[in-house]
């Protein structure tokens, strides 16, 4: 748990009452700290946070500078319109200038900054809200229309304050808990890791990409809280328990003390498990490799400290998500080569599996304009790459170049048809030929794998297995597509069942096809980090589990205690049930096996949120 900065509520406004809300725990850990409200109830995301006393004067200057810049921009526009003889528009702008000079509005904003210690953007938004409420009550149509003018100025000033395209955190200097309606991966990657204590969102689910990113970064997160954004205001203190999913707003002293005790005991348990894990690594889990899922930009240096046996999934799309432009070949080569070199240090058989660009669904590039009414079923992932051949070619060249620096494999996501797999393999050959022509070295024997995350791939796995070197089952998407339940929508999370017999059948079919063809098969979806499911996957014959690195030690502790014979017997029983058992019953049976081997699991289970 991190220290709690700025915990004293500013004078000038009452703090919200103590209230606890439950959501979906998606990334373990505990955090307590001030709220940073990342509100998106208008087209513009307006950050809201509390300043330290020392920052108030600077914030007032920032506000006044923005006011001056707004005036300058409007005057410039007005002059241009005057010369274009657009009378009505320049009248509107003259009105804007009058509003900008309104002493009441300016005093209200400055008071909020000074007395409530609100950041300038939020002070403007709150003051505009007061105007909005006032205008809404007016009967006179003309006056009601003036609301638009005020809103125009509001958005111009906030944009100026944020600096177009700059991070909303530009002016935040001490750690905060981000409270938002929802967070996209491209927003999440731009947040400064060192200032984020935790995430709490209204929407989202355990396998939405923002949640996965929180797990990878080791940031506690609770999602699917419903209306947390309307229950808090900047300056409130919240406590967030990423293991139970409970978020408490403005906890009283007793609640704080209980939270601290709970956090301490879980941290001690985890530290003990990690220490034991270092001692026990020599006797690793038989037949199952434990690897790490990584995102570029997230440190891959400490993978060895978690005992990762390789990088089972490198989510390359995160190189695209931070910015608006595609990374060029050199940039990609630098990132991939670093991962390849890290993989080489993880052990004799370690490698990094580079998944090619998996854009689309909830992973949109900033500024991406293409609108699809159903992006999870749209032109995403390998479909996008096969319709953007140049992007694909450059990426394959970069991966191949990195393969000269360390053991690497390439993996295609979202493969649904044999044609796609063949087409992707042909592109790989084309990239090899172009590198040969340029005289650039690469690993010509680089293994080519595919993700099994579309039901058609699992159903036809026997044919696919003959044309690739490995499978990796992406249960996050496989569950979503099998159950027709959006992985990021908390309202259908009850249908999101990795232990549903239909999902288990598809995993089983995939493993059997892989076995028959003599190729390895991994699971790299979040279910790999839940050891209750891990024993089932192991028993079915999965040879590798790949997960956020921090989950490896506790998962290894559990899987080491369960023998392969026990896991196989469990899988055999579950196969025998066919569709006659519900997901919850199957999960309970797997859990009972784990508990019988690791009595401590009861205490540990909160580490394995999501699945
Ligand atoms: C998956 O779908 O399980 C997977 C690992 O890919 P992603 O979560 O990035 O879609
Ligand atoms: Mg996927």
XYZ file of C-alpha atoms and ligand atoms in Angstrom:
622
model
C 0.000 0.000 0.000
C 1.299 3.435 -0.816
C 1.466 6.465 1.379
C -1.541 8.667 1.146
C -0.657 12.189 0.002
C -2.926 15.237 0.214
C -5.294 13.450 2.525
C -6.480 16.581 4.276
C -9.731 17.750 2.706
C -9.504 21.358 1.541
C -11.530 23.949 3.332
C -14.393 25.508 1.447
C -16.269 22.333 0.690
C -17.606 19.358 2.563
C -16.148 15.910 1.902
C -18.488 13.124 0.747
C -19.849 10.752 3.387
C -18.221 7.383 4.117
C -19.624 4.781 1.770
C -18.487 1.372 0.519
C -19.200 0.078 -2.979
C -18.448 -3.351 -4.424
C -17.213 -3.991 -7.919
C -15.176 -6.580 -9.787
C -11.722 -7.062 -8.348
C -9.384 -7.191 -11.320
C -5.896 -6.472 -10.101
C -4.857 -7.456 -6.620
C -3.374 -5.079 -4.086
C -4.429 -2.276 -1.800
C -4.372 1.431 -2.380
C -5.530 4.453 -0.438
C -5.233 8.009 -1.633
C -6.903 11.070 -3.078
C -9.277 10.830 -5.985
C -8.289 11.921 -9.456
C -11.605 12.106 -11.268
C -11.159 11.428 -14.944
C -14.594 12.427 -16.066
C -15.810 11.869 -19.571
C -19.449 12.869 -19.309
C -18.840 15.416 -22.032
C -16.808 15.148 -25.224
C -13.820 16.415 -23.277
C -12.213 14.368 -20.527
C -11.676 16.771 -17.645
C -9.241 15.786 -14.920
C -10.196 16.747 -11.404
C -7.787 16.678 -8.484
C -6.757 18.565 -5.364
C -3.699 20.783 -5.313
C -1.224 20.958 -2.502
C -1.129 24.348 -0.737
C 2.197 25.091 -2.357
C 0.749 24.673 -5.863
C -2.214 27.028 -5.519
C -0.477 30.216 -6.669
C 1.025 28.463 -9.693
C -2.413 27.094 -10.578
C -3.936 30.585 -10.413
C -1.236 31.783 -12.801
C -1.931 28.836 -15.069
C -5.610 29.742 -15.108
C -4.883 33.418 -15.853
C -2.481 32.478 -18.631
C -5.151 30.237 -20.163
C -7.653 33.071 -19.890
C -5.268 35.399 -21.723
C -4.593 32.800 -24.409
C -8.340 32.218 -24.854
C -8.849 35.946 -25.277
C -5.993 36.107 -27.795
C -7.427 33.233 -29.838
C -10.931 34.688 -29.869
C -9.683 38.155 -30.842
C -7.666 36.644 -33.659
C -10.701 34.724 -34.860
C -12.918 37.805 -34.547
C -10.453 39.873 -36.607
C -10.407 37.240 -39.301
C -14.197 37.012 -39.399
C -14.491 40.792 -39.543
C -12.295 40.875 -42.616
C -14.449 38.079 -44.092
C -17.468 40.300 -43.327
C -19.210 37.580 -41.354
C -21.290 39.839 -39.123
C -23.214 37.253 -37.093
C -20.212 35.150 -36.222
C -18.174 38.129 -35.105
C -21.092 39.225 -32.899
C -20.988 35.821 -31.251
C -17.272 36.185 -30.640
C -17.742 39.679 -29.242
C -20.141 38.061 -26.790
C -17.513 35.489 -25.915
C -15.070 38.264 -25.092
C -17.608 39.878 -22.791
C -18.173 36.581 -21.039
C -14.441 36.095 -20.637
C -14.253 39.371 -18.773
C -17.186 38.518 -16.510
C -15.881 39.324 -13.026
C -18.376 37.013 -11.304
C -17.348 33.980 -13.340
C -13.651 34.714 -12.963
C -13.963 35.217 -9.235
C -15.871 31.929 -8.959
C -13.143 30.006 -10.774
C -10.375 31.632 -8.749
C -12.205 30.964 -5.496
C -12.452 27.290 -6.382
C -8.751 27.119 -7.091
C -7.807 29.057 -3.958
C -10.315 27.799 -1.381
C -11.199 24.353 -2.656
C -7.691 23.775 -4.044
C -9.207 22.440 -7.241
C -7.143 22.234 -10.418
C -8.003 24.903 -12.993
C -9.757 22.570 -15.448
C -12.090 21.271 -12.747
C -12.695 24.776 -11.345
C -13.772 25.915 -14.823
C -15.952 22.854 -15.320
C -17.684 23.336 -11.941
C -18.259 27.033 -12.592
C -19.679 26.274 -16.017
C -21.945 23.684 -14.407
C -23.370 26.457 -12.197
C -24.017 28.569 -15.300
C -25.575 25.598 -17.065
C -27.973 25.069 -14.169
C -28.846 28.762 -14.149
C -29.460 28.936 -17.911
C -31.555 25.773 -17.838
C -34.074 27.532 -15.577
C -34.453 30.545 -17.907
C -37.611 30.940 -19.943
C -36.162 33.321 -22.497
C -34.996 31.303 -25.507
C -32.291 33.841 -26.378
C -30.785 33.747 -22.910
C -30.996 29.963 -22.796
C -28.970 29.897 -25.997
C -26.183 31.824 -24.236
C -25.367 28.552 -22.532
C -23.705 27.471 -25.783
C -21.375 30.459 -25.636
C -20.343 29.619 -22.115
C -19.727 25.997 -23.100
C -17.677 27.056 -26.096
C -15.425 29.087 -23.882
C -15.236 26.316 -21.338
C -14.037 23.767 -23.841
C -11.594 26.189 -25.484
C -10.034 27.038 -22.112
C -9.827 23.443 -20.940
C -8.184 22.398 -24.180
C -5.666 25.185 -23.778
C -4.977 24.125 -20.195
C -4.536 20.489 -21.097
C -2.450 21.307 -24.132
C -3.834 19.488 -27.159
C -2.903 15.817 -27.006
C -1.067 16.168 -23.694
C -1.676 13.785 -20.866
C -4.389 14.800 -18.409
C -1.764 14.160 -15.721
C 0.560 16.848 -16.951
C 0.095 18.927 -13.814
C -0.359 16.183 -11.229
C 2.627 15.887 -8.946
C 1.587 13.502 -6.178
C 0.077 10.007 -6.355
C -3.656 9.590 -6.911
C -6.325 6.943 -7.424
C -7.900 7.356 -10.837
C -11.689 7.219 -10.770
C -13.253 7.077 -14.236
C -16.285 5.890 -16.103
C -14.134 3.526 -18.129
C -10.574 3.534 -19.347
C -9.365 2.530 -22.749
C -5.966 0.890 -23.108
C -4.692 3.890 -25.069
C -5.618 6.197 -22.195
C -4.176 3.865 -19.615
C -0.786 3.607 -21.325
C -0.349 7.367 -21.268
C -0.844 7.599 -17.492
C 2.382 8.058 -15.515
C 2.890 4.810 -13.593
C 4.601 6.493 -10.655
C 1.578 8.699 -9.940
C -1.107 6.029 -10.096
C -1.969 4.248 -6.870
C -4.998 2.461 -8.290
C -7.930 2.476 -10.717
C -11.639 2.448 -9.878
C -14.100 2.537 -12.775
C -17.856 2.446 -13.312
C -17.617 -0.012 -16.160
C -15.325 -2.782 -17.365
C -14.661 -6.380 -16.461
C -11.841 -8.603 -15.339
C -10.583 -9.217 -18.857
C -11.036 -5.759 -20.354
C -7.679 -4.554 -21.573
C -7.409 -1.697 -19.096
C -7.775 -4.307 -16.334
C -5.105 -6.501 -17.906
C -2.789 -3.552 -18.133
C -3.342 -2.757 -14.446
C -2.379 -6.324 -13.634
C 0.725 -6.120 -15.783
C 1.716 -2.879 -14.093
C 0.946 -4.244 -10.637
C -1.603 -1.488 -10.002
C -4.601 -2.440 -7.825
C -7.848 -2.050 -9.752
C -11.570 -2.484 -9.202
C -13.928 -2.110 -12.162
C -17.663 -2.447 -12.786
C -18.501 -0.223 -9.794
C -21.606 1.201 -11.485
C -21.617 4.839 -10.439
C -18.418 5.445 -8.531
C -17.755 8.634 -10.517
C -20.900 10.218 -9.130
C -20.172 9.106 -5.564
C -16.845 10.884 -5.292
C -15.438 14.312 -5.860
C -11.879 15.478 -6.177
C -10.284 15.656 -2.779
C -12.126 12.645 -1.416
C -9.983 9.869 -0.092
C -10.715 6.371 -1.242
C -9.525 2.955 -0.226
C -9.410 0.332 -2.885
C -9.070 -3.382 -2.258
C -8.094 -5.057 -5.527
C -8.630 -8.512 -4.028
C -12.190 -8.230 -2.727
C -13.376 -5.468 -5.076
C -14.502 -3.197 -2.225
C -13.959 0.530 -2.606
C -14.596 2.810 0.370
C -15.035 6.535 -0.056
C -13.819 8.721 2.820
C -13.251 5.841 5.261
C -13.533 6.609 8.962
C -10.652 5.843 11.321
C -11.939 2.374 12.151
C -12.367 1.367 8.517
C -8.912 2.692 7.713
C -7.354 0.690 10.526
C -9.098 -2.525 9.397
C -8.005 -1.903 5.813
C -4.393 -1.360 6.865
C -4.409 -4.588 8.884
C -5.866 -6.560 5.998
C -3.397 -5.045 3.524
C -0.499 -5.825 5.821
C -1.447 -9.452 6.344
C -1.946 -10.060 2.606
C 1.331 -8.406 1.793
C 3.104 -10.568 4.349
C 1.538 -13.708 2.923
C 2.542 -12.764 -0.617
C 6.083 -11.907 0.477
C 6.327 -15.315 2.165
C 5.088 -17.082 -0.966
C 7.549 -15.173 -3.137
C 10.408 -16.021 -0.832
C 9.481 -19.731 -0.687
C 9.141 -19.652 -4.456
C 12.732 -18.533 -4.925
C 13.871 -21.439 -2.742
C 11.654 -23.984 -4.517
C 12.206 -22.988 -8.146
C 14.580 -25.870 -8.833
C 11.697 -28.285 -8.431
C 9.448 -26.532 -10.917
C 6.026 -27.741 -11.978
C 6.341 -30.850 -14.129
C 5.190 -30.489 -17.736
C 3.929 -26.934 -17.433
C 6.083 -23.929 -18.143
C 5.133 -20.704 -16.376
C 5.747 -17.702 -18.569
C 4.995 -14.003 -18.477
C 2.664 -11.838 -20.541
C 4.255 -8.476 -21.202
C 3.445 -5.179 -22.844
C 6.116 -2.994 -24.345
C 6.629 -0.045 -22.087
C 6.026 -2.138 -18.984
C 9.302 -3.126 -17.368
C 10.453 -6.546 -18.457
C 13.524 -6.390 -16.263
C 12.029 -8.084 -13.223
C 10.683 -11.136 -15.041
C 13.525 -13.257 -13.721
C 12.783 -12.207 -10.150
C 9.362 -13.834 -10.559
C 10.925 -16.945 -12.013
C 9.300 -16.539 -15.435
C 10.438 -19.285 -17.798
C 9.951 -17.160 -20.885
C 7.682 -14.523 -22.370
C 4.618 -16.394 -23.536
C 2.818 -13.359 -24.914
C 4.291 -10.053 -26.012
C 1.340 -7.742 -26.711
C 3.013 -5.703 -29.444
C -0.015 -3.455 -30.033
C 0.924 -1.402 -26.974
C 3.649 0.163 -29.124
C 0.789 1.592 -31.191
C -1.592 2.506 -28.403
C 0.422 5.301 -26.797
C 0.579 7.543 -29.850
C -1.262 8.454 -32.993
C 1.421 7.454 -35.485
C 2.573 3.909 -36.209
C 6.000 3.083 -34.767
C 8.522 2.753 -37.605
C 10.653 -0.325 -38.237
C 13.657 0.927 -36.244
C 11.529 1.782 -33.224
C 9.980 -1.663 -33.349
C 13.333 -3.388 -33.770
C 14.643 -1.599 -30.660
C 11.653 -2.663 -28.531
C 11.551 -6.255 -29.788
C 15.318 -6.722 -29.505
C 15.203 -5.653 -25.861
C 12.537 -8.305 -25.219
C 14.513 -10.940 -27.145
C 17.620 -10.213 -25.092
C 15.606 -10.382 -21.841
C 14.123 -13.715 -22.908
C 17.607 -15.113 -23.469
C 18.370 -14.413 -19.804
C 15.364 -16.358 -18.533
C 16.842 -19.812 -19.043
C 18.049 -22.244 -21.634
C 14.628 -22.955 -23.190
C 13.170 -19.499 -22.751
C 11.930 -17.435 -25.672
C 9.728 -14.479 -26.373
C 6.530 -15.005 -28.332
C 5.880 -11.847 -30.335
C 2.215 -11.545 -31.069
C 1.717 -9.381 -34.115
C -0.455 -6.307 -33.900
C -3.768 -7.081 -32.217
C -5.515 -3.752 -32.706
C -9.271 -3.401 -32.573
C -11.987 -4.474 -30.148
C -11.295 -2.302 -27.111
C -7.709 -1.621 -28.215
C -7.980 1.406 -30.465
C -5.150 3.620 -31.492
C -5.536 7.228 -30.356
C -7.247 9.259 -33.024
C -8.388 6.118 -34.876
C -11.334 7.279 -36.915
C -12.821 4.140 -38.450
C -16.182 3.489 -36.882
C -17.444 -0.082 -36.645
C -20.726 -0.849 -34.966
C -19.333 -4.091 -33.571
C -15.575 -3.703 -33.239
C -14.990 -7.012 -31.446
C -16.338 -8.755 -34.551
C -14.838 -6.285 -36.955
C -11.692 -5.694 -38.926
C -9.399 -6.283 -35.975
C -6.194 -8.133 -35.315
C -4.950 -10.399 -38.126
C -7.840 -9.136 -40.281
C -6.539 -5.608 -39.900
C -2.998 -6.705 -40.739
C -4.054 -8.617 -43.821
C -5.881 -5.536 -45.030
C -2.892 -3.281 -44.169
C -0.088 -5.313 -45.723
C 2.549 -2.648 -45.390
C 2.018 -2.375 -41.615
C 2.232 -6.177 -41.379
C 5.353 -6.347 -43.550
C 7.209 -3.756 -41.490
C 6.264 -5.473 -38.250
C 7.342 -8.914 -39.462
C 10.663 -7.503 -40.639
C 11.168 -5.906 -37.209
C 10.339 -9.135 -35.354
C 12.648 -11.120 -37.596
C 15.456 -8.631 -37.074
C 14.947 -8.916 -33.292
C 15.150 -12.704 -33.576
C 18.861 -12.297 -34.284
C 19.256 -10.939 -30.719
C 17.525 -13.667 -28.732
C 15.217 -16.672 -28.933
C 11.992 -15.512 -30.547
C 8.743 -16.810 -31.982
C 6.034 -15.068 -33.971
C 2.338 -15.535 -33.267
C -0.790 -14.516 -35.194
C -3.872 -13.459 -33.196
C -7.562 -14.054 -34.021
C -6.969 -16.637 -36.741
C -10.374 -17.894 -37.867
C -9.642 -19.639 -41.175
C -6.880 -21.707 -42.697
C -6.573 -19.126 -45.459
C -5.679 -16.464 -42.922
C -2.990 -18.676 -41.409
C -1.547 -19.436 -44.844
C -1.693 -15.825 -45.843
C 0.087 -14.748 -42.652
C 2.765 -17.403 -43.156
C 3.240 -16.203 -46.733
C 3.750 -12.664 -45.420
C 6.388 -14.003 -43.046
C 8.211 -15.610 -45.964
C 7.966 -12.329 -47.910
C 9.491 -10.451 -44.952
C 12.316 -13.017 -44.764
C 13.030 -12.590 -48.453
C 13.191 -8.832 -48.162
C 15.626 -9.090 -45.242
C 17.763 -11.549 -47.199
C 17.819 -9.131 -50.107
C 18.963 -6.402 -47.708
C 21.587 -8.680 -46.166
C 20.087 -8.355 -42.671
C 20.436 -11.342 -40.294
C 17.466 -13.108 -38.661
C 16.455 -16.523 -37.362
C 15.205 -18.346 -40.453
C 13.802 -21.123 -38.245
C 11.717 -18.794 -36.114
C 8.699 -20.787 -34.822
C 5.331 -19.592 -36.174
C 2.347 -20.017 -33.913
C -1.255 -18.957 -33.818
C -3.640 -17.978 -31.099
C -6.705 -20.105 -30.652
C -9.258 -17.558 -29.520
C -12.006 -17.883 -32.114
C -14.212 -20.982 -31.780
C -13.681 -21.858 -35.464
C -9.951 -22.204 -34.789
C -10.557 -24.585 -31.908
C -13.087 -26.631 -33.886
C -10.705 -26.940 -36.841
C -7.550 -27.173 -34.753
C -6.487 -30.432 -36.415
C -6.066 -28.686 -39.764
C -4.354 -25.631 -38.261
C -1.932 -27.772 -36.241
C -0.390 -29.084 -39.465
C 0.536 -25.602 -40.625
C 2.016 -23.953 -37.555
C 4.558 -24.721 -34.852
C 2.532 -24.012 -31.718
C -0.848 -22.953 -30.388
C -1.584 -20.460 -27.667
C -5.147 -20.429 -26.397
C -6.432 -16.933 -25.696
C -9.185 -17.730 -23.251
C -10.098 -14.043 -22.833
C -11.441 -13.918 -26.354
C -12.300 -17.596 -26.683
C -14.727 -17.284 -23.755
C -16.166 -14.048 -25.133
C -16.813 -15.534 -28.577
C -18.035 -18.896 -27.302
C -20.480 -17.404 -24.806
C -21.370 -14.356 -26.948
C -20.625 -12.206 -23.893
C -18.578 -9.034 -24.285
C -15.452 -9.516 -22.181
C -15.461 -5.848 -21.164
C -19.119 -5.545 -20.183
C -19.773 -6.056 -16.477
C -23.491 -6.519 -17.141
C -22.890 -9.840 -18.844
C -19.969 -10.918 -16.691
C -22.109 -13.717 -15.240
C -21.893 -15.365 -18.672
C -18.176 -14.947 -18.851
C -17.322 -18.500 -17.784
C -13.934 -20.018 -18.597
C -15.113 -23.207 -16.864
C -18.211 -23.546 -19.017
C -18.281 -27.056 -20.544
C -18.402 -25.513 -24.029
C -15.149 -23.648 -23.414
C -13.542 -26.709 -21.852
C -14.499 -28.784 -24.894
C -12.873 -26.269 -27.200
C -9.701 -26.235 -25.103
C -9.705 -30.024 -25.077
C -10.132 -30.225 -28.858
C -7.274 -27.794 -29.333
C -4.951 -29.705 -27.018
C -5.750 -33.035 -28.646
C -5.099 -31.642 -32.105
C -1.813 -30.156 -30.916
C -0.790 -33.475 -29.368
C -1.623 -35.411 -32.518
C 0.506 -33.033 -34.564
C 3.294 -32.993 -31.955
C 3.177 -29.265 -31.295
C 3.059 -27.505 -27.889
C 0.002 -25.645 -26.674
C -0.129 -22.766 -24.194
C -2.889 -20.832 -22.479
C -2.133 -17.108 -22.360
C -5.532 -15.673 -21.395
C -6.174 -14.492 -17.828
C -7.504 -17.916 -16.843
C -3.844 -19.023 -16.824
C -3.309 -16.918 -13.716
C -6.087 -18.637 -11.787
C -4.556 -21.900 -10.512
C -8.008 -23.441 -10.032
C -8.343 -23.384 -13.818
C -4.597 -23.928 -14.240
C -4.866 -27.467 -12.808
C -7.624 -28.229 -15.281
C -5.655 -26.883 -18.241
C -2.611 -28.823 -17.036
C -4.656 -32.017 -16.745
C -6.058 -31.538 -20.244
C -2.477 -31.400 -21.569
C -1.634 -27.723 -21.868
C 2.141 -27.361 -21.774
C 2.549 -23.690 -20.869
C 0.644 -21.086 -18.856
C 1.448 -17.449 -19.502
C 0.293 -14.634 -17.205
C 1.199 -11.274 -15.671
C 4.577 -11.900 -14.038
C 3.469 -11.071 -10.488
C 1.068 -14.006 -10.543
C 3.729 -16.600 -11.307
C 4.987 -17.301 -7.741
C 1.579 -18.022 -6.172
C 0.449 -19.996 -9.238
C 3.632 -22.068 -9.086
C 3.091 -22.733 -5.392
C -0.307 -24.259 -6.115
C 0.614 -26.161 -9.260
C 3.716 -27.645 -7.664
C 1.525 -29.218 -5.017
C -0.826 -30.905 -7.501
C 0.588 -33.966 -9.244
C 0.175 -34.533 -12.938
C -1.759 -37.736 -12.158
C -4.244 -35.806 -10.023
C -4.633 -33.137 -12.679
C -5.183 -35.769 -15.389
C -7.753 -37.589 -13.287
C -9.576 -34.299 -12.722
C -9.560 -33.547 -16.452
C -10.846 -37.051 -17.178
C -13.768 -36.590 -14.780
C -14.596 -33.194 -16.227
C -14.483 -34.584 -19.779
C -16.860 -37.292 -18.639
C -19.413 -34.754 -17.420
C -19.817 -33.390 -20.922
C -22.326 -30.588 -20.741
C -24.145 -31.990 -17.719
C -22.426 -29.760 -15.143
C -22.583 -26.008 -14.786
C -19.443 -23.896 -14.881
C -19.737 -23.185 -11.156
C -19.839 -26.902 -10.324
C -16.809 -27.658 -12.452
C -14.947 -24.745 -10.940
C -15.869 -25.954 -7.434
C -14.523 -29.412 -8.198
C -11.216 -28.018 -9.476
C -11.013 -25.775 -6.440
C -11.648 -28.705 -4.099
C -8.668 -30.527 -5.608
C -6.477 -27.470 -5.124
C -7.657 -27.018 -1.546
C -6.984 -30.655 -0.719
C -3.359 -30.199 -1.801
C -2.802 -26.638 -0.603
C -4.856 -25.928 2.528
C -3.416 -22.396 2.555
C -5.243 -21.757 -0.723
C -8.276 -20.462 1.165
C -6.137 -17.596 2.373
C -4.358 -17.172 -0.940
C -7.328 -17.152 -3.258
C -7.743 -13.406 -3.173
C -4.430 -13.112 -5.051
C -5.981 -14.627 -8.116
C -8.645 -12.153 -9.059
C -10.135 -12.479 -12.532
C -10.227 -15.462 -14.803
C -6.805 -13.597 -25.094
O -7.706 -13.244 -25.864
O -6.939 -14.465 -24.224
C -5.491 -12.943 -25.163
C -4.481 -13.383 -24.453
O -5.380 -11.852 -25.946
P -5.901 -10.403 -25.512
O -6.322 -10.472 -24.074
O -4.780 -9.466 -25.711
O -7.039 -10.193 -26.443
Mg -7.286 -11.997 -27.585
